[in-house]
Amino acid sequence: MFFSRRSDLGEVHPQGGIEQRATASISSSVDSLLKSDEAQRDSQYATSRRIQVLSWILHVSLVVLHLLLIAIWATGLEHRFTVPLAHQKLASFLITSSTTAFGTIYSALLVFVTQTLFIRRSLRMEQMLTTTHDNAAAWAGIGAAILHLWHQRTVGPARTSSFLGLSSIALYLTAILGFHITISSVFSLVTFSATQHSVASTLSLPTYDGDFGAGSFGPVFDNGTLDFGKYVQMQTYAVGSMYSLPSNMNSTTRPGLSQGSLYDVLESPITGTAAVDATGFDVTCKYLPGVNFTHFNDTQTWAYGGFFITPTQPRLITQVQNWVDDNTVAFYSTIPILDSDGETGPMVPLDPPMNNSVSSVQVFTCSLSLVDQTASIDAQSQQLRSLTPDFAKSASTWSPQPNASTPTNSSNPFINMWALWVKAIPASSFPLDLTENIDLFNLGNAMMASLADIYLYQALILPSGNASSIRLHDLENALSNVVASVFWTIGHNPMTAASMYSPFDNDLDALSQTFQPPILLQGSAQVTEVYQAERLELNIVAVSLGLATSVLLLTLTLPALLSRHLNSDSDGGHKAIGGTGLLHAIWLYRNHPELEKLLDQVDNPTDENLRAAGMVRTRLVDGKGNQWDADL
């Protein structure tokens, strides 16, 4: 009994433990499967939410991107990106390829996320099976979308809802194509004139650097006082270098010379525009009061106070002889000079008359003042573009010359000696007085008109024909041109060899000695170089169309973005179905056996027959509460 009992116990107890363990194992497996399925569904829900969030980010970012481009265009910030003209082809290729690549990748992302959301939403909506098929197939491209839109003429009762869905897809794909076109046209390179600023060395007014001649002559100026011996040599150099003065006084193309002004020129021409310093030589003339000439028959001169005049032809203006004031130059005129008030000033009588025809002359002195100017020049050709301020006179009145003349206030002693250089203007081969008995083959004893006299006659008398008078301000402007031309000529033209080795005037002791020419003062100028370059340009038309397209894309995606059903947990765990490929179709058919009862057998599977057979209402992914989605 005991054994038997133990035997019974041994048989009963183990059997009960096995059943309990099996039951526990099954329960544990079921719980694990349920938890795994729940975790899988949660992961699938999270995937849909992530796609929705990604779609929001992509579409909103596209709108914001175009708004930023409009802001950049309004402020012109894109113009800061410049490219040298030599790299234009490479830069244009990089810009076009970059924007095209960006548009292609971005368009692919937009279509991917939107297609996924729309197909998932369509599978979860209760609608005609043909409508679900059309909505899925339309994403193959614009052509497919248009084709399925055309097929809507045969869908019967589901025409409205199916047409709206397909229209949205076709419009979305068309907008994607428009975005791809506009984004590649947003940026372009345009040619513009760029500027670059630099500092360049300039050559300015002429001067002497302190040593003159072959080194043994010593300084020209000693504490500002002129060494007279060196002055004679400088005057000799001036006379010998002014052979081109007539052409310079009438020229408008001499670099550094413009009428009565001298402007700095660049030491080495470069491309661009330079802002340089300039000096205007403003000449002012005043009549000399109290002049009373005495005639000398033996010399045919009229003298007063140490200076004298000689006979001249009528209507000629020339310098008086032996004028000793180094701050002014004295002239006499045989033609009346009227001021702006129509006055001539005092007329000095001549007894006897000059050439039996001129009974009185005007005697006047002219002084010089400097005008600081600024010039804009072409840095390559050195030609003048603009000059300010303009000191050319349009009116002037006669006034008496004060007892003490005012020296020219310049830090350059060579400029202050302007009167000496004007007096050194060489003579022409034109006699002052043609009424004299002049041997045309021996003009050595005749008084010749200077080059300045000829210029004044050509500038003031000839343009008016037989003028009976001239204007004072015209004379002063002409003398300004003479002074500026004198300084330009001395500073730029070397003296002739004939003048240098003349046995009478050169004051040199040996052929090894030479005259040292003046030098040009050095300065600096701001040069603005203008060159052709490429800069980035925003196409506002493309940006505006792109903005409209991006807003349209966002609007068309809203039904899928706002769909609550994509994140619902009441769909039977079929969230993973997000496509309509062959494998997806097989899976859906196997998990929906009711379709075999709903769908009629189609012997001839044409598109029309299949579409007609698919006119059954169903929901391929189970779930409830889809009316809100259907309304969207």
CSV table of N, CA and C in Angstrom, one decimal, residues 242-373:
chain,number,residue,atom,x,y,z
A,242,MET,N,61.5,126.1,-74.6
A,242,MET,CA,60.1,126.5,-74.9
A,242,MET,C,59.9,126.6,-76.4
A,243,TYR,N,60.6,125.7,-77.2
A,243,TYR,CA,60.4,125.7,-78.6
A,243,TYR,C,59.1,125.1,-79.0
A,244,SER,N,58.5,124.3,-78.1
A,244,SER,CA,57.2,123.7,-78.4
A,244,SER,C,56.0,124.5,-77.7
A,245,LEU,N,56.3,125.7,-77.2
A,245,LEU,CA,55.3,126.4,-76.5
A,245,LEU,C,54.0,126.7,-77.3
A,246,PRO,N,54.2,127.1,-78.6
A,246,PRO,CA,53.0,127.4,-79.4
A,246,PRO,C,52.0,126.2,-79.5
A,247,SER,N,52.6,125.0,-79.8
A,247,SER,CA,51.7,123.9,-79.9
A,247,SER,C,51.1,123.5,-78.5
A,248,ASN,N,51.8,123.7,-77.4
A,248,ASN,CA,51.3,123.4,-76.1
A,248,ASN,C,50.1,124.4,-75.7
A,249,MET,N,50.3,125.7,-76.1
A,249,MET,CA,49.3,126.6,-75.7
A,249,MET,C,47.9,126.3,-76.4
A,250,ASN,N,48.0,125.7,-77.6
A,250,ASN,CA,46.8,125.4,-78.4
A,250,ASN,C,46.4,124.0,-78.3
A,251,SER,N,47.0,123.2,-77.4
A,251,SER,CA,46.7,121.8,-77.3
A,251,SER,C,45.7,121.5,-76.3
A,252,THR,N,44.9,120.5,-76.5
A,252,THR,CA,43.9,120.0,-75.5
A,252,THR,C,44.2,118.6,-75.1
A,253,THR,N,45.4,118.0,-75.6
A,253,THR,CA,45.7,116.6,-75.3
A,253,THR,C,47.0,116.4,-74.6
A,254,ARG,N,47.6,117.5,-74.0
A,254,ARG,CA,48.8,117.3,-73.3
A,254,ARG,C,48.5,116.7,-71.9
A,255,PRO,N,49.0,115.5,-71.5
A,255,PRO,CA,48.7,115.0,-70.2
A,255,PRO,C,49.3,115.9,-69.1
A,256,GLY,N,48.4,116.4,-68.2
A,256,GLY,CA,48.9,117.3,-67.2
A,256,GLY,C,48.6,118.7,-67.4
A,257,LEU,N,48.1,119.1,-68.6
A,257,LEU,CA,47.8,120.5,-69.0
A,257,LEU,C,46.4,120.6,-69.5
A,258,SER,N,45.7,121.5,-68.9
A,258,SER,CA,44.3,121.8,-69.3
A,258,SER,C,44.1,123.3,-69.2
A,259,GLN,N,44.2,124.0,-70.3
A,259,GLN,CA,44.0,125.4,-70.4
A,259,GLN,C,44.8,126.1,-69.3
A,260,GLY,N,44.3,126.7,-68.3
A,260,GLY,CA,45.1,127.5,-67.3
A,260,GLY,C,45.4,126.7,-66.1
A,261,SER,N,45.4,125.3,-66.2
A,261,SER,CA,45.6,124.5,-65.0
A,261,SER,C,46.6,123.4,-65.3
A,262,LEU,N,47.4,123.0,-64.3
A,262,LEU,CA,48.3,121.9,-64.4
A,262,LEU,C,47.8,120.8,-63.4
A,263,TYR,N,47.6,119.6,-63.8
A,263,TYR,CA,47.1,118.6,-62.9
A,263,TYR,C,48.2,117.4,-62.9
A,264,ASP,N,48.2,116.7,-61.8
A,264,ASP,CA,49.2,115.7,-61.6
A,264,ASP,C,48.9,114.5,-62.6
A,265,VAL,N,49.9,113.8,-63.0
A,265,VAL,CA,49.8,112.6,-63.8
A,265,VAL,C,50.4,111.5,-63.1
A,266,LEU,N,50.0,110.3,-63.4
A,266,LEU,CA,50.5,109.1,-62.8
A,266,LEU,C,51.9,108.8,-63.3
A,267,GLU,N,52.8,108.4,-62.4
A,267,GLU,CA,54.1,108.0,-62.8
A,267,GLU,C,54.1,106.8,-63.7
A,268,SER,N,53.3,105.8,-63.4
A,268,SER,CA,53.1,104.6,-64.3
A,268,SER,C,51.6,104.5,-64.6
A,269,PRO,N,51.2,104.6,-65.8
A,269,PRO,CA,49.8,104.5,-66.2
A,269,PRO,C,49.2,103.1,-65.8
A,270,ILE,N,48.0,103.1,-65.3
A,270,ILE,CA,47.3,101.9,-65.0
A,270,ILE,C,45.9,102.1,-65.4
A,271,THR,N,45.1,101.0,-65.3
A,271,THR,CA,43.7,101.1,-65.7
A,271,THR,C,42.9,101.7,-64.6
A,272,GLY,N,42.0,102.6,-64.9
A,272,GLY,CA,41.1,103.1,-63.9
A,272,GLY,C,40.9,104.6,-64.0
A,273,THR,N,40.4,105.2,-62.9
A,273,THR,CA,40.2,106.6,-62.8
A,273,THR,C,41.0,107.1,-61.6
A,274,ALA,N,41.7,108.2,-61.7
A,274,ALA,CA,42.5,108.7,-60.6
A,274,ALA,C,42.0,110.1,-60.2
A,275,ALA,N,42.0,110.3,-58.9
A,275,ALA,CA,41.7,111.6,-58.3
A,275,ALA,C,43.0,112.3,-57.9
A,276,VAL,N,43.4,113.3,-58.6
A,276,VAL,CA,44.7,113.9,-58.4
A,276,VAL,C,44.6,115.4,-58.1
A,277,ASP,N,45.7,115.9,-57.6
A,277,ASP,CA,45.7,117.3,-57.3
A,277,ASP,C,46.0,118.1,-58.6
A,278,ALA,N,45.5,119.4,-58.6
A,278,ALA,CA,45.7,120.3,-59.7
A,278,ALA,C,45.9,121.7,-59.2
A,279,THR,N,46.5,122.5,-60.0
A,279,THR,CA,46.8,123.9,-59.6
A,279,THR,C,46.3,124.8,-60.8
A,280,GLY,N,45.5,125.7,-60.4
A,280,GLY,CA,45.0,126.7,-61.4
A,280,GLY,C,45.8,128.0,-61.3
A,281,PHE,N,46.2,128.5,-62.5
A,281,PHE,CA,47.0,129.8,-62.5
A,281,PHE,C,46.1,130.9,-62.9
A,282,ASP,N,45.6,131.6,-61.9
A,282,ASP,CA,44.6,132.7,-62.0
A,282,ASP,C,45.3,134.0,-62.2
A,283,VAL,N,45.2,134.6,-63.4
A,283,VAL,CA,45.9,135.8,-63.7
A,283,VAL,C,44.9,137.0,-63.6
A,284,THR,N,45.3,138.0,-62.8
A,284,THR,CA,44.4,139.2,-62.7
A,284,THR,C,45.2,140.4,-63.1
A,285,CYS,N,44.6,141.2,-64.0
A,285,CYS,CA,45.3,142.4,-64.5
A,285,CYS,C,44.6,143.7,-64.0
A,286,LYS,N,45.5,144.7,-63.7
A,286,LYS,CA,45.1,146.0,-63.2
A,286,LYS,C,45.8,147.1,-64.0
A,287,TYR,N,45.2,148.2,-64.2
A,287,TYR,CA,45.8,149.3,-65.0
A,287,TYR,C,46.9,150.0,-64.1
A,288,LEU,N,47.9,150.5,-64.8
A,288,LEU,CA,49.0,151.2,-64.1
A,288,LEU,C,48.7,152.7,-64.1
A,289,PRO,N,48.4,153.3,-63.0
A,289,PRO,CA,48.0,154.7,-62.9
A,289,PRO,C,49.2,155.6,-63.1
A,290,GLY,N,48.9,156.9,-63.6
A,290,GLY,CA,49.9,157.9,-63.6
A,290,GLY,C,51.0,157.8,-64.6
A,291,VAL,N,50.8,157.0,-65.6
A,291,VAL,CA,51.9,156.8,-66.6
A,291,VAL,C,51.9,158.0,-67.6
A,292,ASN,N,53.1,158.6,-67.8
A,292,ASN,CA,53.2,159.7,-68.8
A,292,ASN,C,54.5,159.5,-69.6
A,293,PHE,N,54.3,159.0,-70.8
A,293,PHE,CA,55.5,158.6,-71.6
A,293,PHE,C,56.2,159.8,-72.2
A,294,THR,N,57.5,159.6,-72.3
A,294,THR,CA,58.4,160.6,-73.0
A,294,THR,C,59.0,159.9,-74.3
A,295,HIS,N,58.9,160.6,-75.4
A,295,HIS,CA,59.3,160.0,-76.6
A,295,HIS,C,60.8,160.3,-76.9
A,296,PHE,N,61.5,159.2,-77.4
A,296,PHE,CA,62.9,159.4,-77.7
A,296,PHE,C,63.0,159.1,-79.2
A,297,ASN,N,63.4,160.2,-80.0
A,297,ASN,CA,63.4,160.0,-81.4
A,297,ASN,C,64.5,159.1,-81.9
A,298,ASP,N,65.7,159.1,-81.3
A,298,ASP,CA,66.8,158.3,-81.8
A,298,ASP,C,66.5,156.8,-81.6
A,299,THR,N,65.7,156.4,-80.6
A,299,THR,CA,65.4,155.0,-80.5
A,299,THR,C,64.0,154.6,-80.8
A,300,GLN,N,63.2,155.6,-81.1
A,300,GLN,CA,61.8,155.3,-81.4
A,300,GLN,C,61.1,154.5,-80.3
A,301,THR,N,61.3,155.1,-79.1
A,301,THR,CA,60.7,154.4,-77.9
A,301,THR,C,60.0,155.5,-77.1
A,302,TRP,N,59.1,155.0,-76.3
A,302,TRP,CA,58.4,155.9,-75.3
A,302,TRP,C,58.7,155.3,-73.9
A,303,ALA,N,59.3,156.2,-73.1
A,303,ALA,CA,59.8,155.7,-71.8
A,303,ALA,C,59.0,156.4,-70.6
A,304,TYR,N,59.0,155.6,-69.5
A,304,TYR,CA,58.4,156.2,-68.3
A,304,TYR,C,58.9,155.4,-67.1
A,305,GLY,N,59.5,156.0,-66.1
A,305,GLY,CA,59.9,155.4,-64.9
A,305,GLY,C,60.8,154.2,-65.0
A,306,GLY,N,61.7,154.2,-66.0
A,306,GLY,CA,62.6,153.1,-66.2
A,306,GLY,C,62.2,152.0,-67.1
A,307,PHE,N,61.0,152.0,-67.5
A,307,PHE,CA,60.6,151.0,-68.6
A,307,PHE,C,60.1,151.8,-69.8
A,308,PHE,N,60.1,151.1,-70.9
A,308,PHE,CA,59.7,151.7,-72.2
A,308,PHE,C,58.9,150.8,-73.1
A,309,ILE,N,58.3,151.4,-74.1
A,309,ILE,CA,57.6,150.6,-75.1
A,309,ILE,C,58.1,150.9,-76.5
A,310,THR,N,57.9,150.1,-77.4
A,310,THR,CA,58.4,150.3,-78.8
A,310,THR,C,57.2,150.2,-79.7
A,311,PRO,N,57.3,150.7,-80.9
A,311,PRO,CA,56.2,150.6,-81.9
A,311,PRO,C,55.8,149.2,-82.2
A,312,THR,N,54.5,149.0,-82.3
A,312,THR,CA,53.9,147.7,-82.6
A,312,THR,C,52.9,147.9,-83.7
A,313,GLN,N,52.5,146.8,-84.3
A,313,GLN,CA,51.4,146.8,-85.2
A,313,GLN,C,50.1,147.1,-84.4
A,314,PRO,N,49.1,147.6,-85.1
A,314,PRO,CA,47.8,147.9,-84.5
A,314,PRO,C,47.2,146.6,-84.0
A,315,ARG,N,46.4,146.7,-82.9
A,315,ARG,CA,45.6,145.6,-82.3
A,315,ARG,C,46.6,144.5,-81.8
A,316,LEU,N,47.7,144.9,-81.3
A,316,LEU,CA,48.7,143.9,-80.7
A,316,LEU,C,48.9,144.2,-79.2
A,317,ILE,N,49.0,143.1,-78.4
A,317,ILE,CA,49.3,143.2,-77.0
A,317,ILE,C,50.6,142.6,-76.8
A,318,THR,N,51.6,143.3,-76.2
A,318,THR,CA,52.9,142.8,-75.9
A,318,THR,C,53.4,143.4,-74.6
A,319,GLN,N,54.6,142.8,-74.2
A,319,GLN,CA,55.2,143.2,-72.9
A,319,GLN,C,55.9,144.5,-73.0
A,320,VAL,N,55.9,145.3,-72.0
A,320,VAL,CA,56.8,146.5,-71.9
A,320,VAL,C,58.2,146.0,-71.7
A,321,GLN,N,59.2,146.8,-72.0
A,321,GLN,CA,60.6,146.5,-71.9
A,321,GLN,C,61.1,147.0,-70.5
A,322,ASN,N,62.1,146.2,-70.0
A,322,ASN,CA,62.8,146.7,-68.8
A,322,ASN,C,61.9,146.8,-67.6
A,323,TRP,N,60.9,145.9,-67.5
A,323,TRP,CA,60.0,145.9,-66.3
A,323,TRP,C,60.7,145.1,-65.2
A,324,VAL,N,60.9,145.7,-64.0
A,324,VAL,CA,61.8,145.1,-63.0
A,324,VAL,C,61.0,144.4,-61.9
A,325,ASP,N,59.7,144.5,-61.8
A,325,ASP,CA,59.0,143.9,-60.7
A,325,ASP,C,58.8,142.4,-61.0
A,326,ASP,N,59.4,141.6,-60.1
A,326,ASP,CA,59.4,140.1,-60.4
A,326,ASP,C,58.1,139.5,-60.0
A,327,ASN,N,57.2,140.2,-59.4
A,327,ASN,CA,55.9,139.6,-59.0
A,327,ASN,C,54.8,139.8,-60.1
A,328,THR,N,55.1,140.7,-61.0
A,328,THR,CA,54.1,141.0,-62.1
A,328,THR,C,54.8,141.1,-63.4
A,329,VAL,N,53.9,141.0,-64.4
A,329,VAL,CA,54.3,141.2,-65.8
A,329,VAL,C,53.5,142.4,-66.4
A,330,ALA,N,54.2,143.4,-67.0
A,330,ALA,CA,53.6,144.6,-67.5
A,330,ALA,C,53.4,144.4,-69.0
A,331,PHE,N,52.2,144.9,-69.5
A,331,PHE,CA,51.9,144.8,-70.9
A,331,PHE,C,51.4,146.2,-71.4
A,332,TYR,N,51.4,146.4,-72.7
A,332,TYR,CA,50.7,147.6,-73.2
A,332,TYR,C,49.9,147.1,-74.5
A,333,SER,N,48.8,147.7,-74.7
A,333,SER,CA,47.9,147.2,-75.8
A,333,SER,C,47.6,148.4,-76.7
A,334,THR,N,47.6,148.1,-78.0
A,334,THR,CA,47.1,149.1,-79.0
A,334,THR,C,45.7,148.9,-79.4
A,335,ILE,N,45.0,148.0,-78.7
A,335,ILE,CA,43.6,147.8,-79.0
A,335,ILE,C,42.9,148.0,-77.7
A,336,PRO,N,41.7,148.7,-77.6
A,336,PRO,CA,41.0,148.9,-76.4
A,336,PRO,C,40.6,147.6,-75.7
A,337,ILE,N,40.8,147.5,-74.4
A,337,ILE,CA,40.4,146.4,-73.6
A,337,ILE,C,39.3,146.8,-72.6
A,338,LEU,N,38.1,146.3,-72.9
A,338,LEU,CA,36.9,146.7,-72.1
A,338,LEU,C,36.7,145.7,-71.0
A,339,ASP,N,36.3,146.3,-69.8
A,339,ASP,CA,35.9,145.4,-68.7
A,339,ASP,C,34.4,145.1,-68.8
A,340,SER,N,33.9,144.4,-67.8
A,340,SER,CA,32.4,144.0,-67.8
A,340,SER,C,31.5,145.2,-67.8
A,341,ASP,N,32.0,146.4,-67.3
A,341,ASP,CA,31.2,147.6,-67.3
A,341,ASP,C,31.3,148.4,-68.5
A,342,GLY,N,32.1,147.9,-69.5
A,342,GLY,CA,32.3,148.7,-70.7
A,342,GLY,C,33.4,149.8,-70.6
A,343,GLU,N,34.1,149.8,-69.5
A,343,GLU,CA,35.2,150.8,-69.3
A,343,GLU,C,36.5,150.3,-69.8
A,344,THR,N,37.4,151.2,-70.3
A,344,THR,CA,38.7,150.8,-70.8
A,344,THR,C,39.8,151.1,-69.8
A,345,GLY,N,39.5,151.9,-68.7
A,345,GLY,CA,40.6,152.3,-67.8
A,345,GLY,C,41.3,153.5,-68.5
A,346,PRO,N,42.3,154.0,-67.8
A,346,PRO,CA,43.1,155.1,-68.3
A,346,PRO,C,43.8,154.8,-69.6
A,347,MET,N,43.7,155.7,-70.6
A,347,MET,CA,44.4,155.6,-71.8
A,347,MET,C,45.6,156.5,-71.8
A,348,VAL,N,46.8,156.0,-72.1
A,348,VAL,CA,48.0,156.8,-72.0
A,348,VAL,C,48.3,157.4,-73.4
A,349,PRO,N,48.3,158.7,-73.5
A,349,PRO,CA,48.5,159.3,-74.8
A,349,PRO,C,50.0,159.2,-75.3
A,350,LEU,N,50.2,159.1,-76.6
A,350,LEU,CA,51.5,159.0,-77.2
A,350,LEU,C,51.7,160.2,-78.1
A,351,ASP,N,52.8,160.9,-77.9
A,351,ASP,CA,53.1,162.1,-78.7
A,351,ASP,C,54.6,161.9,-79.1
A,352,PRO,N,54.8,161.7,-80.4
A,352,PRO,CA,53.9,161.6,-81.5
A,352,PRO,C,53.2,160.3,-81.5
A,353,PRO,N,52.1,160.1,-82.2
A,353,PRO,CA,51.4,158.8,-82.3
A,353,PRO,C,52.3,157.7,-82.8
A,354,MET,N,52.0,156.5,-82.4
A,354,MET,CA,52.7,155.3,-82.8
A,354,MET,C,52.3,154.9,-84.2
A,355,ASN,N,53.3,154.9,-85.2
A,355,ASN,CA,52.9,154.5,-86.5
A,355,ASN,C,51.9,155.5,-87.2
A,356,ASN,N,51.9,156.7,-86.7
A,356,ASN,CA,51.0,157.7,-87.2
A,356,ASN,C,49.5,157.3,-87.1
A,357,SER,N,49.2,156.2,-86.3
A,357,SER,CA,47.8,155.8,-86.2
A,357,SER,C,47.4,155.5,-84.8
A,358,VAL,N,48.3,155.1,-83.9
A,358,VAL,CA,47.9,154.8,-82.6
A,358,VAL,C,48.3,156.0,-81.7
A,359,SER,N,47.3,156.7,-81.2
A,359,SER,CA,47.6,157.9,-80.4
A,359,SER,C,47.6,157.7,-78.9
A,360,SER,N,47.1,156.5,-78.5
A,360,SER,CA,47.1,156.2,-77.0
A,360,SER,C,47.2,154.7,-76.9
A,361,VAL,N,47.7,154.3,-75.7
A,361,VAL,CA,47.7,152.8,-75.4
A,361,VAL,C,47.3,152.6,-74.0
A,362,GLN,N,46.9,151.4,-73.7
A,362,GLN,CA,46.6,151.0,-72.3
A,362,GLN,C,47.9,150.3,-71.7
A,363,VAL,N,48.3,150.7,-70.5
A,363,VAL,CA,49.4,150.0,-69.8
A,363,VAL,C,48.8,149.4,-68.6
A,364,PHE,N,49.1,148.1,-68.4
A,364,PHE,CA,48.6,147.4,-67.2
A,364,PHE,C,49.6,146.3,-66.8
A,365,THR,N,49.4,145.9,-65.6
A,365,THR,CA,50.2,144.8,-65.0
A,365,THR,C,49.3,143.6,-64.7
A,366,CYS,N,49.9,142.5,-64.6
A,366,CYS,CA,49.2,141.2,-64.3
A,366,CYS,C,49.9,140.5,-63.2
A,367,SER,N,49.2,140.0,-62.3
A,367,SER,CA,49.7,139.2,-61.2
A,367,SER,C,49.1,137.8,-61.2
A,368,LEU,N,49.7,136.9,-60.4
A,368,LEU,CA,49.3,135.5,-60.5
A,368,LEU,C,48.9,135.1,-59.1
A,369,SER,N,47.8,134.4,-59.0
A,369,SER,CA,47.4,133.7,-57.7
A,369,SER,C,47.1,132.2,-58.1
A,370,LEU,N,47.3,131.3,-57.2
A,370,LEU,CA,47.2,129.9,-57.4
A,370,LEU,C,45.8,129.4,-56.8
A,371,VAL,N,45.2,128.6,-57.6
A,371,VAL,CA,43.9,128.0,-57.2
A,371,VAL,C,44.1,126.5,-57.0
A,372,ASP,N,43.8,126.0,-55.8
A,372,ASP,CA,43.9,124.6,-55.5
A,372,ASP,C,42.7,123.9,-56.2
A,373,GLN,N,42.9,122.9,-57.0
A,373,GLN,CA,41.9,122.2,-57.7
A,373,GLN,C,42.0,120.7,-57.5
